[in-house]
Coordinates of C-alpha atoms and ligand atoms in Angstrom, one line a residue:
M225 CA -0.8 29.8 -34.1
T226 CA 1.7 27.0 -33.7
T227 CA 2.5 25.6 -30.2
V228 CA 5.6 23.5 -29.8
L229 CA 7.3 21.7 -26.8
A230 CA 11.0 22.0 -27.4
I231 CA 14.0 20.3 -25.8
E232 CA 17.6 21.4 -25.8
T233 CA 20.3 19.1 -24.4
S234 CA 23.3 19.8 -26.8
C235 CA 25.7 20.6 -24.0
D236 CA 25.3 21.2 -20.3
E237 CA 21.8 22.6 -19.9
T238 CA 18.7 20.4 -19.7
A239 CA 16.2 22.9 -21.1
V240 CA 12.5 22.5 -22.1
A241 CA 10.1 25.2 -23.2
V242 CA 6.6 25.6 -24.5
I243 CA 6.5 28.2 -27.3
K244 CA 3.5 29.6 -29.2
N245 CA 5.1 31.0 -32.4
C246 CA 7.7 33.1 -30.7
E247 CA 5.8 33.8 -27.5
I248 CA 7.2 32.0 -24.5
L249 CA 4.6 30.1 -22.5
S250 CA 7.2 28.4 -20.3
N251 CA 11.0 28.2 -20.2
V252 CA 12.8 25.7 -17.9
V253 CA 16.6 25.6 -17.7
A254 CA 18.2 23.1 -15.4
S255 CA 21.9 24.0 -15.5
Q256 CA 24.6 21.4 -14.8
M257 CA 27.2 24.2 -14.7
A258 CA 28.0 23.9 -11.0
A259 CA 28.5 20.2 -11.4
H260 CA 30.9 20.6 -14.3
S261 CA 32.8 23.5 -12.8
Q262 CA 34.4 21.1 -10.3
F263 CA 36.1 19.4 -13.4
G264 CA 37.0 22.8 -14.9
G265 CA 34.9 22.1 -18.1
I266 CA 32.3 19.9 -19.6
V267 CA 32.6 16.1 -19.1
P268 CA 30.5 14.6 -21.9
E269 CA 29.6 11.3 -20.2
F270 CA 28.6 13.1 -17.0
A271 CA 26.4 15.6 -19.1
S272 CA 24.5 12.7 -20.7
R273 CA 23.8 11.1 -17.4
Q274 CA 22.7 14.4 -15.8
H275 CA 20.3 15.0 -18.8
L276 CA 18.8 11.6 -18.3
E277 CA 18.1 12.2 -14.6
T278 CA 16.6 15.7 -15.2
I279 CA 14.7 15.5 -18.4
D280 CA 11.4 14.0 -17.2
A281 CA 11.0 16.6 -14.5
A282 CA 11.9 19.4 -16.8
I283 CA 9.3 18.4 -19.4
A284 CA 6.6 18.1 -16.7
Q285 CA 7.6 21.5 -15.3
A286 CA 7.5 23.1 -18.7
L287 CA 4.0 21.8 -19.3
T288 CA 2.8 22.9 -15.9
D289 CA 4.3 26.4 -16.1
A290 CA 2.7 26.8 -19.6
G291 CA -0.7 25.6 -18.2
S292 CA -0.8 23.3 -21.3
D293 CA -1.8 19.7 -21.8
W294 CA -0.7 17.5 -24.7
N295 CA -3.9 18.5 -26.7
Q296 CA -2.6 22.0 -27.0
I297 CA 0.8 21.0 -28.3
D298 CA 1.1 20.9 -32.2
G299 CA 4.7 19.5 -32.4
I300 CA 7.6 18.2 -30.3
A301 CA 11.1 19.4 -31.2
A302 CA 14.6 18.7 -30.0
T303 CA 18.1 20.0 -30.9
C304 CA 19.7 17.2 -33.0
A305 CA 23.0 18.9 -34.1
P306 CA 25.7 20.1 -33.5
G307 CA 26.7 19.2 -30.0
L308 CA 27.7 16.3 -27.7
V309 CA 26.4 13.2 -29.3
G310 CA 25.4 11.4 -26.0
A311 CA 23.7 14.6 -24.7
L312 CA 21.8 15.2 -28.0
M313 CA 20.6 11.6 -27.9
V314 CA 18.8 12.1 -24.6
G315 CA 16.8 15.1 -25.9
T316 CA 16.0 13.7 -29.3
T317 CA 15.0 10.3 -27.9
A318 CA 12.7 11.9 -25.4
A319 CA 11.1 14.1 -28.1
K320 CA 10.6 11.2 -30.5
T321 CA 9.1 9.0 -27.8
L322 CA 6.7 11.8 -26.8
A323 CA 5.9 12.4 -30.5
M324 CA 5.0 8.7 -31.0
L325 CA 3.1 8.5 -27.8
H326 CA 1.0 11.6 -28.4
Q327 CA 0.9 11.3 -32.2
K328 CA 2.5 14.7 -32.8
P329 CA 5.0 15.7 -35.5
F330 CA 8.7 15.6 -34.5
L331 CA 11.2 18.2 -35.5
G332 CA 15.0 18.1 -35.2
I333 CA 16.5 21.5 -34.8
H334 CA 20.0 22.8 -35.6
H335 CA 21.4 24.4 -32.5
L336 CA 22.9 27.4 -34.3
E337 CA 19.6 28.1 -36.0
G338 CA 18.1 28.2 -32.5
H339 CA 20.7 30.8 -31.5
I340 CA 19.6 33.0 -34.5
Y341 CA 16.0 32.6 -33.5
A342 CA 16.7 33.8 -29.9
C343 CA 16.4 37.3 -31.3
Y344 CA 12.9 36.6 -32.6
L345 CA 11.8 36.0 -28.9
S346 CA 12.1 39.8 -28.3
Q347 CA 11.7 41.0 -31.9
P348 CA 9.0 38.7 -33.5
Q349 CA 8.7 41.3 -36.4
L350 CA 12.3 40.8 -37.5
Q351 CA 12.6 40.0 -41.2
P352 CA 15.6 38.7 -43.2
P353 CA 17.9 39.6 -44.8
F354 CA 20.3 40.4 -42.0
L355 CA 23.8 39.5 -40.8
C356 CA 24.1 37.2 -37.8
L357 CA 27.2 37.3 -35.6
L358 CA 27.1 33.9 -34.0
V359 CA 29.4 33.7 -31.0
S360 CA 29.1 30.7 -28.7
G361 CA 31.4 28.2 -26.9
G362 CA 31.9 26.1 -30.0
H363 CA 31.2 28.4 -32.9
T364 CA 32.2 31.9 -34.2
S365 CA 30.9 32.9 -37.6
L366 CA 29.2 35.6 -39.6
I367 CA 26.1 34.3 -41.3
H368 CA 24.2 36.0 -44.1
V369 CA 20.5 35.1 -43.2
R370 CA 18.9 35.5 -46.6
A371 CA 15.5 34.0 -45.7
P372 CA 14.3 31.7 -42.9
G373 CA 16.3 28.5 -43.4
D374 CA 18.6 30.0 -46.0
Y375 CA 22.0 30.6 -44.3
H376 CA 25.3 31.5 -46.0
S377 CA 28.5 31.6 -44.0
L378 CA 30.6 34.7 -44.8
G379 CA 33.3 34.6 -42.1
R380 CA 34.5 32.4 -39.3
T381 CA 37.2 31.8 -36.7
R382 CA 40.2 29.9 -38.0
D383 CA 40.9 28.3 -34.6
D384 CA 39.2 28.8 -31.2
A385 CA 35.7 30.0 -30.9
A386 CA 35.2 33.3 -29.0
G387 CA 33.6 31.5 -26.1
E388 CA 36.3 28.9 -26.0
A389 CA 38.9 31.8 -25.8
F390 CA 37.0 33.3 -22.9
D391 CA 36.9 29.9 -21.1
K392 CA 40.7 29.2 -21.7
V393 CA 41.8 32.6 -20.6
A394 CA 39.6 32.4 -17.5
R395 CA 41.3 29.1 -16.6
L396 CA 44.7 30.8 -17.0
L397 CA 43.5 33.6 -14.7
Q398 CA 42.0 31.0 -12.3
L399 CA 38.6 32.5 -12.6
G400 CA 36.8 29.1 -13.0
Y401 CA 34.2 27.8 -15.4
P402 CA 32.3 29.0 -17.4
G403 CA 34.9 31.6 -18.2
G404 CA 32.9 34.2 -20.1
P405 CA 30.7 35.5 -17.3
A406 CA 33.7 35.3 -14.9
I407 CA 35.9 37.4 -17.2
D408 CA 33.0 39.9 -17.8
K409 CA 32.6 40.3 -14.0
A410 CA 36.3 40.6 -13.3
A411 CA 36.7 43.1 -16.1
K412 CA 34.3 45.5 -14.5
T413 CA 36.9 46.8 -12.1
G414 CA 39.8 46.6 -14.6
N415 CA 41.4 48.9 -17.1
P416 CA 40.8 47.7 -20.7
D417 CA 43.8 49.7 -21.9
A418 CA 46.2 48.3 -19.3
F419 CA 47.7 45.8 -21.8
A420 CA 47.8 45.7 -25.6
F421 CA 47.1 42.3 -27.1
P422 CA 47.2 41.2 -30.7
E423 CA 43.8 41.1 -32.4
G424 CA 44.5 37.9 -34.4
K425 CA 44.3 38.9 -38.1
V426 CA 44.1 36.2 -40.7
S427 CA 46.4 36.6 -43.7
R428 CA 45.2 36.1 -47.2
P429 CA 47.4 34.1 -49.7
E430 CA 47.1 37.0 -52.2
G431 CA 48.3 39.5 -49.5
G432 CA 46.6 41.6 -46.9
Y433 CA 44.2 40.3 -44.2
H434 CA 40.9 38.6 -44.4
R435 CA 38.1 41.1 -43.6
Y436 CA 35.7 38.7 -41.9
D437 CA 37.7 35.8 -40.6
C438 CA 39.3 35.9 -37.1
S439 CA 41.7 33.9 -35.0
F440 CA 41.8 33.7 -31.2
S441 CA 44.6 31.2 -30.5
G442 CA 47.4 33.9 -30.8
L443 CA 45.6 36.1 -28.4
K444 CA 45.2 33.3 -25.9
T445 CA 49.0 32.6 -26.2
A446 CA 49.8 36.3 -25.8
V447 CA 47.8 36.3 -22.5
L448 CA 49.6 33.2 -21.4
R449 CA 53.1 34.6 -22.1
L450 CA 52.2 37.9 -20.2
V451 CA 50.8 36.0 -17.3
Q452 CA 54.0 33.9 -17.1
Q453 CA 56.1 37.1 -17.2
L454 CA 54.0 38.8 -14.5
E455 CA 54.1 35.7 -12.3
A456 CA 57.9 35.6 -12.5
T457 CA 58.0 39.1 -10.8
G458 CA 56.3 37.5 -7.7
E459 CA 53.7 40.3 -7.6
P460 CA 50.0 39.4 -7.4
L461 CA 48.5 39.1 -10.9
P462 CA 46.5 42.2 -12.1
V463 CA 43.6 39.9 -12.9
A464 CA 41.0 42.6 -13.5
D465 CA 43.2 44.6 -15.9
L466 CA 44.1 41.3 -17.8
A467 CA 40.5 40.4 -18.0
A468 CA 39.4 43.8 -19.2
S469 CA 42.2 44.1 -21.8
F470 CA 41.6 40.6 -23.2
Q471 CA 37.8 41.2 -23.3
K472 CA 38.3 44.5 -25.1
T473 CA 40.5 42.9 -27.7
V474 CA 37.9 40.2 -28.4
A475 CA 35.1 42.7 -28.6
Q476 CA 37.0 44.9 -31.0
A477 CA 38.0 41.9 -33.2
L478 CA 34.4 40.8 -33.5
T479 CA 33.0 44.3 -34.0
S480 CA 35.4 45.3 -36.8
R481 CA 34.6 42.1 -38.7
A482 CA 30.8 42.3 -38.3
I483 CA 30.7 45.9 -39.3
A484 CA 32.9 45.3 -42.4
C485 CA 30.7 42.4 -43.4
A486 CA 27.4 44.2 -42.9
T487 CA 28.8 47.2 -44.8
D488 CA 30.2 45.2 -47.7
Y489 CA 26.9 43.3 -48.1
Q490 CA 24.7 46.3 -47.5
L491 CA 22.9 44.7 -44.6
D492 CA 21.3 47.3 -42.3
T493 CA 20.8 44.8 -39.4
I494 CA 23.2 42.8 -37.3
V495 CA 21.7 40.1 -35.1
V496 CA 23.9 38.6 -32.4
G497 CA 23.5 35.1 -31.0
G498 CA 25.2 32.6 -28.7
G499 CA 26.6 32.8 -25.2
V500 CA 29.2 35.5 -26.0
A501 CA 26.3 37.8 -27.0
A502 CA 25.9 38.3 -23.3
N503 CA 29.3 40.0 -23.0
S504 CA 29.1 43.6 -21.9
A505 CA 32.1 44.9 -23.8
L506 CA 30.9 43.3 -27.1
R507 CA 27.5 44.8 -26.6
E508 CA 29.1 48.3 -26.0
H509 CA 31.6 48.2 -28.8
L510 CA 29.3 46.7 -31.5
Q511 CA 26.4 49.0 -30.5
A512 CA 28.6 52.1 -30.7
A513 CA 30.3 51.2 -34.0
A514 CA 26.9 50.2 -35.6
S515 CA 25.0 53.3 -34.6
E516 CA 27.8 55.5 -36.2
R517 CA 26.9 53.7 -39.5
Q518 CA 23.1 53.6 -39.1
I519 CA 23.2 49.9 -38.7
R520 CA 20.7 48.3 -36.3
V521 CA 22.1 45.8 -33.8
I522 CA 19.8 43.3 -32.0
F523 CA 21.0 41.3 -29.0
P524 CA 18.8 38.7 -27.5
P525 CA 17.7 39.3 -23.9
L526 CA 20.6 38.2 -21.6
K527 CA 19.0 34.9 -20.5
F528 CA 18.4 33.8 -24.1
C529 CA 22.0 34.4 -25.2
T530 CA 23.2 31.1 -23.5
D531 CA 21.6 27.8 -24.3
N532 CA 17.9 27.5 -23.7
A533 CA 14.9 25.7 -25.3
A534 CA 12.8 28.8 -26.0
M535 CA 15.0 29.6 -29.0
I536 CA 14.8 26.0 -30.2
G537 CA 11.0 26.2 -29.9
C538 CA 10.8 29.4 -31.8
A539 CA 12.8 27.9 -34.7
A540 CA 10.6 24.8 -34.6
A541 CA 7.4 26.7 -34.6
S542 CA 8.6 28.5 -37.7
H543 CA 9.4 25.3 -39.5
L544 CA 6.2 23.5 -38.4
A545 CA 4.1 26.5 -39.6
Q546 CA 5.6 25.9 -43.0
G547 CA 4.5 22.3 -42.9
R548 CA 8.0 20.9 -42.3
T549 CA 8.6 17.9 -40.0
S550 CA 11.5 15.5 -39.4
P551 CA 11.5 11.8 -39.9
L552 CA 11.5 9.7 -36.7
D553 CA 14.7 8.0 -37.8
L554 CA 16.6 11.3 -37.9
G555 CA 20.0 10.8 -36.2
V556 CA 22.1 13.2 -34.1
R557 CA 25.3 14.8 -35.4
S558 CA 28.2 16.3 -33.4
R559 CA 28.9 18.6 -36.4
M560 CA 26.7 19.9 -39.1
P561 CA 27.0 23.1 -41.3
L562 CA 24.2 25.5 -40.8
A563 CA 23.8 25.6 -44.6
E564 CA 22.5 22.0 -44.4
V565 CA 19.6 22.9 -42.0
M566 CA 16.9 22.0 -44.6
H567 CA 18.2 18.5 -44.8
L568 CA 16.6 17.9 -41.4
Y569 CA 13.1 18.1 -42.8
Q570 CA 10.9 16.1 -45.0
P571 CA 8.6 17.8 -47.4
P572 CA 5.0 18.5 -46.3
T573 CA 3.7 15.6 -48.4
T574 CA 5.9 12.6 -48.1
N575 CA 5.2 11.3 -51.6
Q576 CA 6.1 14.7 -53.2
P577 CA 9.7 15.0 -54.7
V578 CA 12.0 16.9 -52.3
S579 CA 13.0 19.5 -54.9
D580 CA 9.3 20.3 -55.6
A581 CA 8.5 20.8 -52.0
F582 CA 11.4 23.2 -51.5
A583 CA 10.6 25.0 -54.6
K584 CA 7.0 25.5 -53.3
S585 CA 8.3 27.0 -50.0
G586 CA 10.7 29.3 -52.0
E587 CA 13.8 27.7 -50.5
S588 CA 16.6 25.5 -51.7
P589 CA 17.6 22.2 -50.0
Ligands
KG4_809 O1 25.8 29.4 -26.6 P1 26.4 28.8 -25.4 O2 25.5 28.8 -24.1 O3 26.8 27.4 -25.6 C1 27.3 26.9 -26.9 O4 26.5 26.7 -27.8 O5 28.5 26.8 -26.9 O6 27.7 29.6 -25.1 C2 28.5 29.3 -24.0 C3 29.8 30.2 -24.1 C4 30.8 29.8 -23.1 O7 32.1 29.7 -23.7 C5 30.8 31.0 -22.1 O8 32.0 31.2 -21.5 C6 30.3 32.1 -23.0 O9 29.4 31.5 -23.9 N1 29.7 33.2 -22.3 C7 30.2 34.5 -22.3 C8 29.4 35.2 -21.4 N2 28.4 34.4 -21.0 C9 28.6 33.2 -21.6 N3 31.3 35.0 -22.9 C10 31.6 36.3 -22.6 N4 30.9 37.1 -21.8 C11 29.8 36.6 -21.2 N5 29.1 37.4 -20.4
ZN810 ZN1 24.7 27.3 -27.8

């Protein structure tokens, strides 16, 4: 059994969890959302300062809730990429300081790998290979998870991330921030067939459309144009119908690409991760399309779709159990491809050549 204290501060949640393998001993999430909503989005400097003010109390709370003391913690982890650099610095600096103080290994965790591991919190028996549809505020991609730590991107958005599209359209409809939950709520009383929006297909130079890539900027512009036309009539905006129609278009676009990809690669499981995995229309559309084709779909429990430290701890416990740790001089990065995740770790024995260590664990750097 591997017990990890994990910290997540990549954006606007100060989150700390204590995780034993994939079992949650405690899960503290101090959200800054209300504070940022007054600005209509995330203000990076403000986020860093809020993390600084909250992190000590969140760590103490996570330990108390878990009934753990430092002797029971095997490693200390923090998200180190991708995300807001200042915000990431707060979490990683706290984790490194605690690691030095309590003489524990430190692990830097890739935020998107954390979102993949969110599914293990409810399905610890899950085994790769599977397809992961990763849909958050900053990322939208289809990832072939070939083995733990072995990730290959098969499709992606060419412009806005799905969550970003939700946030931008919510702003247009004056539904506030964050946009995803607000659109989901407004859509409940709306007609998803009220308006037809373009799905945003990506052309291929050799002709036809890309089967896995998507684009949301055209959709966002189509909603803007329609809102401008409707406003010109002087009638109240049909916000619920607009929200439901937009949401259905995004859900259909993501569903058709995920199903095509899983089918082409003969993957019988689709795991969904990231904040947009909480979306009710995506859940319905993907579940229905997948069950027609005998594909299993796994969504994380709702509260683990958006950012949390439990998913970071689950990924960290898996790496630590394989003997992987990160150097204390590991930096933070605003961007980092998921395929580079193994670069965050040093081999189990420091004087062993890196390639040998990876060969031993059956993975490639
Ligand atoms: O994964 P996450 O918490 O943070 C990032 O890593 O980006 O995702 C946040 C995104 C936001 O864009 C938010 O609007 C969206 O997830 N989101 C949703 C829902 N809940 C959160 N989008 C659609 N429907 C939801 N129910
Ligand atoms: Zn996230």
